[in-house]
């Protein structure tokens, strides 16, 4: 009888600890995703890397997105007078993508997505220009009319152009980012800091 009580006690304590561990991991993972923009903005990183762009792209399905309508696939859209921004969080069969379209004719103006050559790409269809970024969000290549220009650190004009394009695509997400009630910045830094050095 005493052995049976000990076994039940051990099993109860074991399952309780396991449930607490799984719950903690779930909470931490959800917190790091939901507030990744805030954490990325406060992450120590080298000049030229873009931790915010990578956070927006990786956690588009988790972060708060200001929107005023949905498209046919249920993706959030932010419509203004002259453009519509489509936010498509990636899934099993669809890629993560941010697309800016003209309200007048529906033409695609800008797009942020990944491709086979670069993990992050910004397409500027109005200028027929394509910008490629590495995993740290560093601008490494510029393609103008299918001609490759590998960027040097002195290409300030390309960096300024890219910053304007990025602000147009996901500036509303950054300006409406949420501040975590339970700040886990130290965990975010531990996991991500090495990627941006």
XYZ file of C-alpha atoms in Angstrom:
197
model
C 0.000 0.000 0.000
C 2.825 2.365 0.878
C 4.673 1.549 -2.367
C 1.570 2.337 -4.391
C 1.254 5.780 -2.759
C 4.926 6.494 -3.467
C 4.519 5.516 -7.128
C 1.424 7.714 -7.491
C 3.226 10.606 -5.782
C 6.285 10.219 -8.023
C 4.134 10.050 -11.163
C 2.085 13.076 -10.103
C 5.175 15.157 -9.347
C 6.853 14.023 -12.602
C 3.842 14.908 -14.763
C 3.421 18.234 -12.961
C 7.072 19.127 -13.584
C 6.776 18.072 -17.227
C 3.606 20.133 -17.696
C 5.277 23.149 -16.044
C 8.355 22.755 -18.288
C 6.273 22.503 -21.478
C 4.120 25.460 -20.416
C 7.208 27.574 -19.710
C 8.750 26.722 -23.090
C 5.477 27.552 -24.817
C 5.208 30.893 -23.027
C 8.829 31.852 -23.743
C 8.535 30.903 -27.429
C 5.287 32.842 -27.806
C 6.713 35.878 -26.037
C 9.890 35.917 -28.156
C 7.828 35.712 -31.364
C 5.116 38.196 -30.437
C 7.544 40.858 -29.205
C 10.414 40.075 -31.604
C 10.328 43.568 -33.154
C 10.881 45.189 -29.752
C 13.637 42.724 -28.898
C 15.317 43.141 -32.309
C 15.333 46.928 -31.924
C 17.151 46.548 -28.600
C 19.549 43.804 -29.718
C 23.223 44.839 -29.800
C 24.353 44.357 -33.411
C 27.014 45.460 -35.850
C 26.445 48.408 -38.156
C 25.079 47.256 -41.495
C 23.118 44.310 -40.140
C 19.333 44.529 -39.945
C 17.954 42.554 -37.020
C 14.550 44.233 -37.350
C 14.042 43.104 -40.964
C 14.895 39.519 -40.053
C 12.536 39.645 -37.051
C 9.674 41.018 -39.162
C 10.228 38.375 -41.828
C 10.638 35.403 -39.461
C 7.812 36.323 -37.095
C 5.279 37.934 -39.450
C 2.612 35.531 -38.222
C 3.290 36.353 -34.558
C 3.750 40.142 -34.388
C 0.970 42.707 -34.246
C 0.117 43.965 -37.736
C -2.079 47.053 -38.130
C -4.597 46.292 -40.870
C -7.976 47.449 -42.106
C -9.025 44.506 -44.305
C -8.265 40.918 -45.308
C -7.567 39.496 -48.762
C -9.217 36.366 -50.188
C -6.669 34.110 -48.473
C -7.185 35.715 -45.056
C -3.923 37.671 -45.135
C -3.894 41.083 -43.486
C -3.880 44.179 -45.688
C -3.288 47.820 -44.889
C -4.993 50.030 -47.457
C -4.153 53.689 -47.933
C -5.119 56.201 -50.605
C -2.362 55.258 -53.043
C -1.213 51.749 -52.030
C -2.163 48.482 -50.392
C 0.310 46.501 -48.286
C -0.295 42.724 -48.168
C 1.227 40.828 -45.243
C 1.435 37.087 -45.940
C 2.786 35.034 -43.038
C 4.415 31.897 -44.377
C 2.939 28.492 -43.865
C 3.516 24.961 -44.982
C 2.674 25.687 -48.617
C 3.045 29.471 -48.870
C 6.116 31.688 -48.452
C 6.398 34.663 -46.120
C 5.979 37.814 -48.172
C 5.202 41.510 -47.864
C 3.868 43.074 -51.063
C 3.022 46.700 -51.795
C 0.535 47.235 -54.621
C -0.729 50.366 -56.300
C -4.350 51.170 -55.433
C -4.894 52.689 -58.893
C -4.021 49.746 -61.130
C -3.106 46.880 -58.782
C 0.479 46.709 -60.063
C 3.047 45.338 -57.622
C 5.415 48.115 -56.574
C 7.547 46.444 -53.893
C 8.047 42.984 -52.470
C 10.013 41.508 -49.552
C 10.498 37.746 -49.749
C 13.194 35.082 -49.948
C 14.506 33.323 -53.028
C 17.021 30.635 -53.915
C 19.958 33.040 -53.917
C 19.307 35.217 -50.858
C 17.348 34.645 -47.626
C 15.875 38.161 -47.845
C 15.190 40.089 -51.054
C 13.579 43.436 -51.746
C 12.182 43.872 -55.257
C 11.533 47.424 -56.412
C 9.417 46.924 -59.533
C 9.085 50.657 -60.222
C 12.875 50.970 -60.647
C 13.420 47.390 -61.905
C 15.897 46.836 -59.063
C 16.453 43.869 -56.777
C 18.377 43.962 -53.479
C 19.780 40.793 -51.871
C 20.498 40.393 -48.148
C 22.343 37.721 -46.172
C 20.985 36.010 -43.015
C 22.071 38.928 -40.817
C 20.079 41.352 -42.968
C 23.200 42.912 -44.496
C 22.742 44.267 -47.999
C 25.189 42.291 -50.161
C 24.020 42.674 -53.761
C 22.064 45.020 -55.993
C 20.690 43.940 -59.348
C 19.672 46.679 -61.763
C 17.998 45.480 -64.972
C 19.455 41.970 -64.408
C 23.014 43.296 -64.061
C 24.675 42.318 -60.789
C 26.463 44.930 -58.745
C 28.125 43.533 -55.635
C 27.894 46.279 -53.070
C 30.830 47.763 -51.257
C 30.381 49.400 -47.887
C 30.584 52.762 -49.669
C 27.241 52.389 -51.499
C 25.399 54.818 -49.239
C 22.796 55.662 -51.879
C 21.730 52.011 -52.195
C 21.483 51.679 -48.411
C 19.395 54.864 -48.168
C 17.098 53.619 -50.938
C 16.687 50.237 -49.248
C 15.902 51.866 -45.890
C 13.131 53.918 -47.542
C 11.713 50.817 -49.268
C 11.780 48.794 -46.051
C 10.046 51.595 -44.176
C 7.339 51.657 -46.823
C 6.822 47.882 -46.554
C 6.924 47.244 -42.825
C 7.146 50.682 -41.204
C 3.542 50.406 -39.913
C 4.434 47.169 -38.096
C 7.433 48.769 -36.414
C 5.562 51.932 -35.445
C 2.815 49.826 -33.806
C 5.076 47.278 -32.161
C 4.115 46.164 -28.668
C 6.277 46.334 -25.538
C 6.352 43.079 -23.557
C 4.934 43.055 -20.033
C 7.423 40.337 -19.142
C 10.681 41.331 -20.812
C 12.768 38.386 -22.020
C 15.381 40.501 -23.822
C 18.233 38.535 -22.250
C 16.941 35.288 -23.805
C 16.421 36.929 -27.219
C 19.947 38.367 -27.039
C 21.411 34.999 -26.040
C 19.710 33.232 -28.960
C 20.255 35.895 -31.658
C 23.245 38.070 -30.787
C 25.800 35.861 -32.555
C 23.888 36.122 -35.846
C 24.415 39.879 -36.052
C 28.132 40.161 -35.214
